[in-house]
Coordinates of C-alpha atoms in Angstrom, one line a residue:
M371 CA -8.9 33.5 -18.0
R372 CA -6.7 32.0 -20.7
Y373 CA -5.0 28.7 -20.6
T374 CA -2.4 27.6 -23.2
A375 CA -2.2 23.8 -23.0
I376 CA -0.1 21.4 -25.0
A377 CA -1.3 17.8 -24.4
L378 CA 0.5 14.9 -25.8
V379 CA -1.0 11.5 -25.1
T380 CA 1.3 8.5 -25.8
S381 CA 0.8 4.9 -25.1
S382 CA 4.3 4.7 -23.8
F383 CA 5.4 7.5 -21.5
F384 CA 9.0 6.4 -20.7
A385 CA 11.3 3.5 -20.1
L386 CA 12.9 2.8 -16.7
S387 CA 16.5 1.9 -16.1
A388 CA 18.1 1.2 -12.7
C389 CA 21.5 2.0 -14.2
D390 CA 23.1 2.5 -17.6
S391 CA 23.7 -1.3 -18.0
A392 CA 20.4 -2.5 -16.7
P393 CA 17.7 -3.7 -19.1
Q394 CA 14.9 -1.3 -19.7
Q395 CA 11.6 -2.1 -18.1
T396 CA 8.2 -1.9 -19.8
A397 CA 6.8 1.6 -19.8
P398 CA 3.7 2.2 -17.7
T399 CA 0.3 2.3 -19.5
E400 CA -2.4 4.9 -19.0
N401 CA -3.8 3.4 -15.8
Q402 CA -0.6 2.2 -14.2
T403 CA 0.8 4.0 -11.1
T404 CA 4.3 5.4 -11.3
T405 CA 6.4 6.0 -8.2
L406 CA 8.6 9.0 -7.7
E407 CA 11.6 6.6 -7.6
Q408 CA 10.7 5.3 -11.0
A409 CA 10.1 8.8 -12.4
V410 CA 13.5 9.9 -11.2
K411 CA 15.2 6.8 -12.8
H412 CA 13.5 6.9 -16.1
S413 CA 15.8 6.8 -19.1
D414 CA 14.6 9.9 -20.9
R415 CA 15.8 12.4 -18.3
T416 CA 18.4 14.9 -19.4
P417 CA 21.9 13.5 -18.3
A418 CA 23.0 16.9 -16.9
Y419 CA 19.9 17.0 -14.7
V420 CA 20.5 13.5 -13.4
R421 CA 23.9 14.6 -12.3
R422 CA 22.3 17.3 -10.1
D423 CA 20.1 14.9 -8.2
A424 CA 22.7 14.5 -5.5
H425 CA 22.3 18.2 -4.7
R426 CA 18.6 18.6 -5.4
H427 CA 17.2 15.4 -3.7
P428 CA 14.1 15.2 -5.9
V429 CA 12.6 12.1 -4.4
E430 CA 13.0 13.3 -0.8
T431 CA 11.8 16.8 -1.7
L432 CA 8.7 15.7 -3.5
K433 CA 7.8 13.2 -0.7
F434 CA 8.1 16.0 1.8
F435 CA 5.6 17.9 -0.3
E436 CA 3.3 14.9 0.0
L437 CA 2.7 14.3 -3.7
E438 CA 0.4 11.6 -4.8
P439 CA 0.1 10.3 -8.5
S440 CA -3.6 11.3 -8.7
M441 CA -3.1 14.9 -7.8
T442 CA -3.3 18.1 -9.9
V443 CA 0.1 19.8 -9.5
V444 CA 1.4 23.1 -10.8
E445 CA 5.1 23.8 -11.2
I446 CA 5.9 27.5 -11.3
W447 CA 8.6 28.6 -13.8
P448 CA 10.0 25.2 -14.6
G449 CA 12.9 26.7 -16.6
G450 CA 14.6 24.0 -18.7
G451 CA 12.5 21.2 -17.1
Y452 CA 14.6 19.6 -14.3
Y453 CA 11.5 18.9 -12.1
S454 CA 9.1 18.8 -15.0
E455 CA 10.9 15.7 -16.4
I456 CA 10.0 14.0 -13.1
L457 CA 6.6 15.5 -12.4
A458 CA 5.1 14.9 -15.8
P459 CA 5.6 11.1 -16.0
F460 CA 4.7 10.7 -12.3
L461 CA 1.4 12.4 -12.8
A462 CA 0.6 11.3 -16.4
P463 CA -1.3 8.0 -15.6
E464 CA -3.7 9.4 -13.0
G465 CA -3.1 13.1 -12.3
T466 CA -2.8 16.5 -14.0
F467 CA 0.4 18.5 -14.5
Y468 CA 0.6 22.2 -15.2
A469 CA 3.9 23.8 -16.1
A470 CA 3.4 27.5 -15.5
H471 CA 6.2 29.0 -17.5
F472 CA 7.2 32.5 -18.5
P473 CA 4.4 34.8 -19.8
E474 CA 3.6 34.7 -23.5
E475 CA 3.7 38.5 -23.7
T476 CA 7.1 39.7 -22.6
N477 CA 9.8 42.0 -23.7
S478 CA 12.5 39.6 -22.4
D479 CA 14.3 37.7 -25.1
Y480 CA 15.4 35.2 -22.5
Y481 CA 11.8 34.5 -21.4
Q482 CA 10.7 34.1 -25.0
Q483 CA 13.5 31.8 -26.0
S484 CA 13.2 29.7 -22.8
L485 CA 9.4 29.4 -23.2
E486 CA 9.7 28.4 -26.9
K487 CA 12.3 25.8 -26.1
F488 CA 10.2 24.3 -23.3
K489 CA 7.2 24.2 -25.7
Q490 CA 9.2 22.3 -28.2
R491 CA 10.4 19.8 -25.7
V492 CA 6.9 19.1 -24.5
A493 CA 5.7 18.7 -28.1
E494 CA 8.5 16.3 -29.1
E495 CA 9.6 14.4 -26.0
P496 CA 7.4 11.5 -24.7
V497 CA 8.7 12.0 -21.2
F498 CA 6.4 15.1 -20.8
G499 CA 3.3 13.0 -21.6
R500 CA 0.2 15.1 -21.1
A501 CA 1.9 18.2 -19.6
N502 CA -0.2 21.4 -19.8
I503 CA 1.8 24.6 -20.4
T504 CA 0.3 27.7 -18.8
Q505 CA 1.9 31.0 -17.8
F506 CA 2.9 32.9 -14.7
A507 CA 4.2 36.4 -13.9
P508 CA 4.5 37.6 -10.3
N509 CA 3.1 41.0 -11.1
T510 CA 0.0 40.0 -13.1
P511 CA -3.5 40.5 -11.6
L512 CA -4.8 38.0 -9.2
D513 CA -7.0 36.5 -12.0
S514 CA -4.0 34.6 -13.2
D515 CA -3.4 31.8 -15.8
I516 CA -1.4 29.2 -13.8
A517 CA -4.4 26.9 -13.4
P518 CA -8.2 27.2 -12.8
P519 CA -9.1 28.6 -9.4
N520 CA -9.4 26.0 -6.6
S521 CA -8.2 23.2 -8.8
A522 CA -4.6 22.4 -7.7
D523 CA -3.7 20.0 -4.9
R524 CA -0.1 21.3 -5.0
V525 CA 1.7 24.4 -6.3
L526 CA 5.5 24.0 -6.3
T527 CA 8.3 26.5 -7.0
F528 CA 12.0 25.8 -6.9
R529 CA 14.6 28.6 -6.6
N530 CA 12.4 31.3 -8.0
L531 CA 11.4 33.6 -5.2
H532 CA 14.8 35.4 -5.1
N533 CA 14.3 36.4 -8.7
W534 CA 10.9 37.8 -8.1
Y535 CA 12.2 39.8 -5.2
M536 CA 15.2 41.1 -7.0
N537 CA 13.1 42.3 -9.9
G538 CA 9.9 43.3 -8.3
G539 CA 10.4 43.7 -4.6
E540 CA 8.4 42.3 -1.7
E541 CA 5.1 43.0 -3.4
A542 CA 6.0 40.7 -6.4
V543 CA 6.6 37.8 -4.0
L544 CA 3.4 38.5 -2.0
N545 CA 1.3 38.8 -5.2
A546 CA 2.8 35.5 -6.4
F547 CA 1.7 33.8 -3.2
R548 CA -1.8 35.2 -3.6
Q549 CA -1.9 33.7 -7.1
F550 CA -0.8 30.3 -5.7
H551 CA -3.4 30.5 -3.0
Q552 CA -6.2 31.2 -5.6
A553 CA -5.2 28.2 -7.7
L554 CA -5.1 25.7 -4.7
V555 CA -8.0 23.7 -3.4
P556 CA -8.8 24.2 0.3
D557 CA -6.3 22.1 2.2
G558 CA -4.0 22.1 -0.8
M559 CA -0.3 22.7 -0.3
L560 CA 2.4 25.1 -1.5
G561 CA 6.0 23.8 -1.6
V562 CA 8.9 26.3 -1.8
V563 CA 12.7 25.7 -2.2
D564 CA 15.1 28.6 -2.4
H565 CA 18.6 29.8 -1.5
R566 CA 18.8 30.5 2.3
L567 CA 20.3 33.7 3.7
P568 CA 21.2 33.4 7.4
E569 CA 18.8 35.1 9.8
D570 CA 21.6 37.2 11.3
A571 CA 22.6 38.6 7.9
S572 CA 21.6 42.1 6.8
D573 CA 18.3 42.2 4.9
D574 CA 20.2 44.3 2.3
A575 CA 21.9 41.1 1.2
M576 CA 18.6 39.9 -0.3
E577 CA 18.8 42.7 -2.9
N578 CA 21.3 41.1 -5.2
S579 CA 22.9 38.0 -3.7
G580 CA 20.2 35.5 -4.7
Y581 CA 19.8 34.4 -1.1
I582 CA 16.6 35.2 0.9
K583 CA 15.6 34.7 4.6
Q584 CA 13.4 31.7 5.5
S585 CA 11.5 33.8 8.1
W586 CA 10.8 36.5 5.5
V587 CA 9.3 33.9 3.1
I588 CA 7.1 32.4 5.9
D589 CA 5.8 35.8 6.9
L590 CA 4.8 36.7 3.3
A591 CA 3.2 33.4 2.7
E592 CA 1.1 33.9 5.9
Q593 CA 0.2 37.4 4.8
A594 CA -1.2 35.8 1.6
G595 CA -3.4 33.5 3.6
F596 CA -1.3 30.4 4.0
E597 CA -0.6 28.3 7.1
F598 CA 3.0 27.3 7.7
V599 CA 3.1 23.5 8.0
A600 CA 6.8 22.5 8.2
S601 CA 10.4 23.0 7.1
S602 CA 12.9 20.4 6.1
E603 CA 16.7 20.4 5.9
I604 CA 16.7 18.0 2.9
N605 CA 18.4 20.7 0.7
A606 CA 20.6 22.2 3.4
N607 CA 24.3 22.7 2.8
P608 CA 26.2 23.7 6.0
K609 CA 29.4 24.5 3.9
D610 CA 27.6 27.4 2.3
T611 CA 28.0 30.7 4.1
A612 CA 25.8 32.6 1.6
D613 CA 28.6 35.2 1.5
H614 CA 30.3 35.2 -1.9
P615 CA 31.5 38.0 -4.2
N616 CA 29.0 37.2 -6.9
G617 CA 26.3 35.8 -4.6
V618 CA 24.8 32.4 -5.1
W619 CA 26.1 32.4 -8.7
N620 CA 29.7 31.8 -7.5
L621 CA 28.6 28.3 -6.6
P622 CA 27.8 25.3 -8.9
P623 CA 26.3 24.9 -11.3
T624 CA 26.9 28.5 -12.5
L625 CA 30.4 28.9 -11.1
N626 CA 30.5 32.6 -12.0
V627 CA 34.0 33.4 -10.7
E628 CA 36.3 36.2 -11.6
E629 CA 39.3 35.6 -13.8
G630 CA 42.2 34.4 -11.7
D631 CA 39.9 33.2 -8.8
D632 CA 40.1 29.5 -7.8
A633 CA 36.8 27.9 -8.9
S634 CA 37.7 24.8 -7.0
V635 CA 37.0 26.7 -3.7
Y636 CA 33.3 27.0 -4.8
E637 CA 33.2 23.5 -6.2
E638 CA 34.2 22.2 -2.8
I639 CA 31.3 24.1 -1.2
G640 CA 28.9 22.6 -3.6
E641 CA 25.4 23.9 -4.5
S642 CA 23.8 26.4 -2.2
D643 CA 22.2 26.0 1.2
R644 CA 18.5 25.9 0.6
F645 CA 15.4 26.0 2.7
T646 CA 12.5 23.7 1.9
L647 CA 9.1 24.9 3.2
K648 CA 5.6 23.5 3.1
F649 CA 2.4 25.6 3.5
R650 CA -1.3 24.8 3.5
K651 CA -4.3 26.7 2.2
P652 CA -6.8 26.6 5.1
V653 CA -10.2 25.1 4.9
E654 CA -12.7 27.8 5.6

């Protein structure tokens, strides 16, 4: 099993600020505990990501997943780093953070460019502290590279399942869940957030809309060996019908609208309606 890790240890992980005009606080040292609220407010976060907090509810979401600062946490496909900017400093003093990004060996230019940009950020920006970069692909063998087997207290994935389904079908999602199950310690938890398709909608809508059914996700996770623990409406949006010409990408932040269409209609809806689910790996 191969692990590609970038570890940067700094004596000062980040400065905190309650608002733009507030004085910066002393950064935590190696053995100081950082709260989720502090991690979300730290001054090194990307401003565009901070503006999305009202739609993504990071503190409430991570508290629902029962994160503790001493845990080993894996984030699957962190993309540009919205959640990584929060998880890395939260876990740096006491825990371990794995960012399981796109696979090193890929034919996708987008995957390669995104991975290299993320590596550069981790290498250069103190906010990422001691983040470890590993890799994940939903169709790889069970002996995967996201983290050592039975090592993670939490595996988290945000708005990724729909991509795996659209590109690899149900088997890709099921195989992903099996990899997460392998990485987790017994009694460890899997947290999932994704765009929610109404239960009375046609299953065909999952093929290209970016929306997937909550019941379908729960069923696949249980097939992979997980126990369903709870759902939360933290990231719900009742204004979103999940029925748009260009799927979820009509909505912010993408706003992929046809020329001549009124983008303000989608801006008024806001970001998508999302389910937030929590699963447990049983103790055998």
